[in-house]
Amino acid sequence: MIIYICLYLMKIKAMGVLTDSLRTYNLQKGDLDELYGIFRSVNDYDIPIVRYIIYPSSGLIRQRINPHGKEFYSISELNYPPAICLPKYGRVNLPYQSMFYACSFTDTNSVDVPFPRIVSLLETSSFFKDKDSVGIERATVSRWEVTKPLNLIALPFVDEYRRPCPEVLNFTKSWHDIMQDVSVNPNGLELIQYMSNEISKDFASDHEYMIIANFVNYLLNVNMKTKDSDGIIYPSVPAQGGGFNVAIKPNAADTKIRFVGASLCHLLKQRDESYVAIMKDAHLNPDGTLTYTDRVLSKEEMAIYEQYADGLTFVN
């Protein structure tokens, strides 16, 4: 994973106006012409932006919670969802805008850094995050491989994450050091710093993502400097900065990553105690469908499973 920062050096009017405009923007009214007017008030090439490259052979994982009593039998069900299935705002997608969301692997192996598998649970399972939940939740984890370089953008990682992984901390320090040594457009800096705070917030409703989701759309599909990017990478908010998510444009997902495999997992949960077991592995058939075979658990694994599963019932 390679990072570089694109800066265009110039100065214009005093800071503060853009922040005031964004803070007072009426989410309920939702005037997108007004919102994009704020974005366009800064020249396309005057927004300091971060570039990431994820190189071939890197891994990504996705998780989907299974419908009640059902399994996924095609790759398309594990890939990005059709636009028609996305009526609400996401953190970095508009309503009816498909994106390939996934968790990426950090370069750090440490007990203090959660595995992407844990990050994916935090991102997708409200059952896992609910401290009072009890039962067994079924979910399918799919694995994907990058086959061509993914050229991503990122917003600066500001100090808003409570448990940042070393990559986030190192980048934050590098960003602050660079900002002290160079002169950048203050309005562009103000805009990007405001949006860096927005992308790190844990919003209560999907509608509150309106500003950040539209800004990401502006960067990925409108802004002349950045619209050639394949997507965006950002620290996981539920994981408090302990891992990374990527959101990749469908055309890049179709041409730059490939499906590797999938597994059906059981999350066994007794309130604040949980255990994840891989129960079935998916095999890809020549016609693109998936066939599942039971995974053989060791005696130790079966004993742990039975211990956690005692008295529990399936929730899906």
Coordinates of N, CA and C in Angstrom, one line a residue, residues 99-210:
M99 N -21.6 0.8 -4.5 CA -20.2 0.8 -4.2 C -19.8 -0.5 -3.7
F100 N -18.6 -1.0 -4.0 CA -18.1 -2.2 -3.4 C -17.4 -1.9 -2.1
Y101 N -18.1 -2.1 -1.0 CA -17.5 -1.9 0.3 C -16.8 -3.1 0.8
A102 N -15.6 -3.0 1.4 CA -14.9 -4.1 1.9 C -13.9 -3.6 2.9
C103 N -13.3 -4.5 3.7 CA -12.3 -4.2 4.7 C -11.0 -4.6 4.1
S104 N -10.0 -3.8 4.2 CA -8.6 -4.1 3.7 C -7.7 -4.4 4.9
F105 N -6.6 -5.0 4.5 CA -5.7 -5.5 5.5 C -4.6 -4.4 5.8
T106 N -4.3 -4.2 7.1 CA -3.3 -3.2 7.4 C -1.9 -3.9 7.3
D107 N -0.8 -3.2 7.4 CA 0.5 -3.7 7.3 C 1.0 -4.2 8.7
T108 N 0.2 -4.0 9.7 CA 0.6 -4.3 11.1 C 0.0 -5.5 11.6
N109 N 0.8 -6.4 12.2 CA 0.3 -7.6 12.9 C 0.5 -7.4 14.4
S110 N -0.5 -7.1 15.1 CA -0.4 -6.8 16.5 C -1.7 -7.2 17.2
V111 N -1.6 -7.7 18.5 CA -2.8 -8.0 19.2 C -3.7 -6.8 19.4
D112 N -3.1 -5.6 19.3 CA -3.9 -4.4 19.5 C -4.6 -3.9 18.3
V113 N -4.4 -4.5 17.1 CA -5.0 -4.2 15.9 C -6.0 -5.3 15.5
P114 N -7.3 -5.0 15.4 CA -8.3 -6.0 15.1 C -8.1 -6.5 13.7
F115 N -8.3 -7.9 13.5 CA -8.3 -8.4 12.2 C -9.4 -7.9 11.3
P116 N -9.2 -7.8 10.0 CA -10.3 -7.4 9.1 C -11.6 -8.1 9.3
R117 N -11.5 -9.4 9.8 CA -12.7 -10.1 10.1 C -13.5 -9.5 11.2
I118 N -12.8 -9.0 12.2 CA -13.5 -8.3 13.3 C -14.0 -7.0 12.8
V119 N -13.2 -6.3 12.0 CA -13.7 -5.0 11.5 C -15.0 -5.2 10.7
S120 N -15.0 -6.2 9.9 CA -16.2 -6.5 9.0 C -17.4 -6.8 9.9
L121 N -17.2 -7.5 11.0 CA -18.3 -7.7 12.0 C -18.8 -6.4 12.5
L122 N -17.9 -5.5 13.0 CA -18.3 -4.2 13.5 C -19.0 -3.4 12.5
E123 N -18.6 -3.5 11.2 CA -19.2 -2.7 10.2 C -20.6 -3.2 9.8
T124 N -20.9 -4.5 9.9 CA -22.1 -5.1 9.3 C -23.1 -5.7 10.2
S125 N -22.7 -6.0 11.4 CA -23.5 -6.8 12.3 C -24.0 -5.9 13.5
S126 N -25.2 -5.5 13.5 CA -25.7 -4.8 14.7 C -25.9 -5.8 15.9
F127 N -26.1 -7.0 15.5 CA -26.2 -8.1 16.5 C -24.9 -8.2 17.3
F128 N -23.8 -8.1 16.6 CA -22.5 -8.2 17.3 C -22.2 -7.0 18.2
K129 N -22.7 -5.8 17.7 CA -22.4 -4.6 18.5 C -23.4 -4.4 19.7
D130 N -24.5 -5.1 19.7 CA -25.5 -5.0 20.8 C -25.0 -5.8 22.0
K131 N -24.7 -5.1 23.1 CA -24.1 -5.8 24.2 C -25.1 -6.8 24.9
D132 N -26.4 -6.6 24.6 CA -27.4 -7.4 25.3 C -27.9 -8.6 24.4
S133 N -27.4 -8.7 23.2 CA -27.9 -9.7 22.3 C -27.4 -11.1 22.7
V134 N -28.3 -12.1 22.4 CA -28.1 -13.5 22.7 C -28.6 -14.3 21.5
G135 N -27.7 -15.2 21.1 CA -28.2 -16.1 20.0 C -27.1 -16.4 19.0
I136 N -27.5 -17.0 17.9 CA -26.5 -17.3 16.8 C -26.9 -16.6 15.5
E137 N -26.0 -15.8 15.0 CA -26.2 -15.1 13.8 C -25.3 -15.7 12.7
R138 N -26.0 -16.0 11.5 CA -25.3 -16.6 10.4 C -24.9 -15.5 9.4
A139 N -23.6 -15.5 8.9 CA -23.2 -14.5 8.0 C -22.2 -15.2 7.0
T140 N -22.1 -14.6 5.8 CA -21.1 -15.1 4.8 C -20.0 -14.1 4.6
V141 N -18.8 -14.6 4.8 CA -17.6 -13.8 4.6 C -17.0 -14.2 3.2
S142 N -16.8 -13.2 2.3 CA -16.2 -13.5 1.0 C -14.8 -12.8 1.0
R143 N -13.9 -13.5 0.3 CA -12.6 -13.0 0.1 C -12.3 -12.7 -1.3
W144 N -11.6 -11.5 -1.5 CA -11.4 -11.0 -2.9 C -9.9 -10.6 -3.0
E145 N -9.4 -10.7 -4.2 CA -8.0 -10.4 -4.4 C -7.9 -9.2 -5.4
V146 N -7.0 -8.3 -5.2 CA -6.8 -7.2 -6.1 C -5.9 -7.7 -7.2
T147 N -6.4 -7.5 -8.5 CA -5.6 -8.0 -9.6 C -4.9 -6.9 -10.4
K148 N -5.4 -5.7 -10.3 CA -4.7 -4.5 -10.9 C -4.7 -3.4 -9.8
P149 N -3.7 -2.5 -9.9 CA -3.6 -1.5 -8.9 C -4.9 -0.7 -8.7
L150 N -5.3 -0.6 -7.5 CA -6.4 0.3 -7.1 C -5.9 1.6 -6.7
N151 N -6.3 2.6 -7.5 CA -5.9 4.0 -7.2 C -7.0 4.7 -6.4
L152 N -6.8 4.9 -5.2 CA -7.8 5.4 -4.2 C -7.4 6.7 -3.7
I153 N -8.4 7.5 -3.3 CA -8.2 8.7 -2.5 C -8.5 8.5 -1.1
A154 N -8.0 9.4 -0.2 CA -8.4 9.4 1.2 C -8.4 10.8 1.7
L155 N -9.2 11.0 2.7 CA -9.2 12.3 3.4 C -8.2 12.2 4.5
P156 N -7.6 13.3 4.9 CA -6.6 13.2 6.0 C -7.2 12.6 7.3
F157 N -6.5 11.7 7.9 CA -7.0 11.0 9.1 C -6.7 12.0 10.3
V158 N -7.7 12.7 10.7 CA -7.6 13.6 11.8 C -7.7 12.9 13.1
D159 N -7.5 13.6 14.2 CA -7.4 12.9 15.5 C -8.8 12.7 16.1
E160 N -9.6 11.9 15.4 CA -11.0 11.6 15.8 C -11.3 10.2 16.2
Y161 N -10.2 9.3 16.1 CA -10.4 7.9 16.3 C -9.8 7.5 17.6
R162 N -10.6 6.8 18.4 CA -10.1 6.5 19.8 C -9.1 5.4 19.9
R163 N -9.1 4.4 18.9 CA -8.2 3.3 18.9 C -7.5 3.2 17.5
P164 N -6.8 4.2 17.1 CA -6.2 4.2 15.7 C -5.1 3.1 15.6
C165 N -5.1 2.4 14.5 CA -4.0 1.5 14.2 C -2.7 2.3 13.9
P166 N -1.6 1.7 13.9 CA -0.3 2.4 13.6 C -0.3 3.2 12.3
E167 N -1.0 2.6 11.3 CA -1.0 3.3 10.0 C -1.7 4.6 10.0
V168 N -2.8 4.6 10.8 CA -3.5 5.9 11.0 C -2.7 6.9 11.7
L169 N -2.1 6.5 12.8 CA -1.2 7.4 13.6 C -0.1 7.9 12.8
N170 N 0.6 7.1 12.0 CA 1.8 7.5 11.2 C 1.3 8.5 10.2
F171 N 0.2 8.2 9.5 CA -0.3 9.1 8.5 C -0.7 10.4 9.1
T172 N -1.3 10.4 10.2 CA -1.8 11.7 10.8 C -0.5 12.6 11.2
K173 N 0.5 11.9 11.7 CA 1.7 12.7 12.0 C 2.3 13.2 10.7
S174 N 2.4 12.4 9.6 CA 3.0 12.9 8.4 C 2.2 14.0 7.8
W175 N 0.9 13.9 7.9 CA 0.0 15.0 7.4 C 0.3 16.3 8.1
H176 N 0.3 16.3 9.4 CA 0.6 17.5 10.2 C 1.9 18.1 9.9
D177 N 2.9 17.2 9.8 CA 4.3 17.7 9.5 C 4.3 18.4 8.1
I178 N 3.7 17.8 7.1 CA 3.6 18.4 5.8 C 2.9 19.7 5.8
M179 N 1.8 19.8 6.5 CA 1.0 21.0 6.6 C 1.8 22.2 7.2
Q180 N 2.8 21.9 8.1 CA 3.6 22.9 8.7 C 4.7 23.4 7.7
D181 N 5.0 22.6 6.7 CA 6.2 22.9 5.9 C 5.8 23.5 4.5
V182 N 4.5 23.4 4.2 CA 4.1 23.9 2.8 C 3.0 24.9 3.0
S183 N 2.8 25.6 1.9 CA 1.7 26.6 1.9 C 0.6 26.1 0.9
V184 N -0.6 25.9 1.4 CA -1.7 25.3 0.6 C -2.8 26.3 0.6
N185 N -3.7 26.1 -0.4 CA -4.9 26.9 -0.4 C -5.7 26.8 0.9
P186 N -5.9 27.9 1.6 CA -6.5 27.7 2.9 C -8.0 27.3 2.8
N187 N -8.7 27.7 1.7 CA -10.1 27.2 1.6 C -10.1 25.7 1.3
G188 N -9.2 25.3 0.4 CA -9.1 23.8 0.2 C -8.8 23.0 1.4
L189 N -7.9 23.6 2.2 CA -7.5 22.9 3.5 C -8.7 22.9 4.4
E190 N -9.4 24.0 4.5 CA -10.5 24.1 5.4 C -11.6 23.0 5.0
L191 N -11.9 23.0 3.7 CA -12.9 22.0 3.2 C -12.5 20.6 3.5
I192 N -11.2 20.2 3.2 CA -10.8 18.8 3.4 C -10.8 18.5 4.9
Q193 N -10.4 19.4 5.7 CA -10.4 19.1 7.2 C -11.8 18.9 7.7
Y194 N -12.7 19.8 7.3 CA -14.1 19.6 7.7 C -14.6 18.2 7.3
M195 N -14.4 17.8 6.1 CA -14.9 16.5 5.6 C -14.2 15.4 6.2
S196 N -12.9 15.6 6.6 CA -12.2 14.5 7.4 C -12.9 14.2 8.7
N197 N -13.4 15.3 9.3 CA -14.2 15.1 10.6 C -15.5 14.4 10.3
E198 N -16.2 14.8 9.2 CA -17.5 14.2 8.8 C -17.4 12.7 8.6
I199 N -16.3 12.3 7.9 CA -16.2 10.9 7.6 C -15.9 10.0 8.8
S200 N -15.5 10.6 9.9 CA -15.1 9.9 11.1 C -16.2 9.9 12.1
K201 N -17.4 10.5 11.8 CA -18.5 10.6 12.8 C -19.4 9.3 12.7
D202 N -19.9 9.0 13.9 CA -20.8 7.8 14.0 C -22.3 8.4 14.0
F203 N -22.9 8.6 12.9 CA -24.2 9.2 12.8 C -25.3 8.2 13.2
A204 N -26.3 8.8 13.7 CA -27.5 8.0 14.2 C -28.4 7.6 13.1
S205 N -28.5 8.4 12.0 CA -29.4 8.1 10.9 C -28.7 8.2 9.6
D206 N -29.1 7.5 8.6 CA -28.5 7.5 7.3 C -28.5 8.9 6.6
H207 N -29.6 9.7 6.9 CA -29.7 11.0 6.3 C -28.6 11.9 6.6
E208 N -28.0 11.7 7.8 CA -26.9 12.6 8.3 C -25.7 12.4 7.5
Y209 N -25.6 11.3 6.6 CA -24.4 11.1 5.8 C -24.5 12.0 4.5
M210 N -25.6 12.8 4.4 CA -25.8 13.5 3.1 C -24.6 14.3 2.7

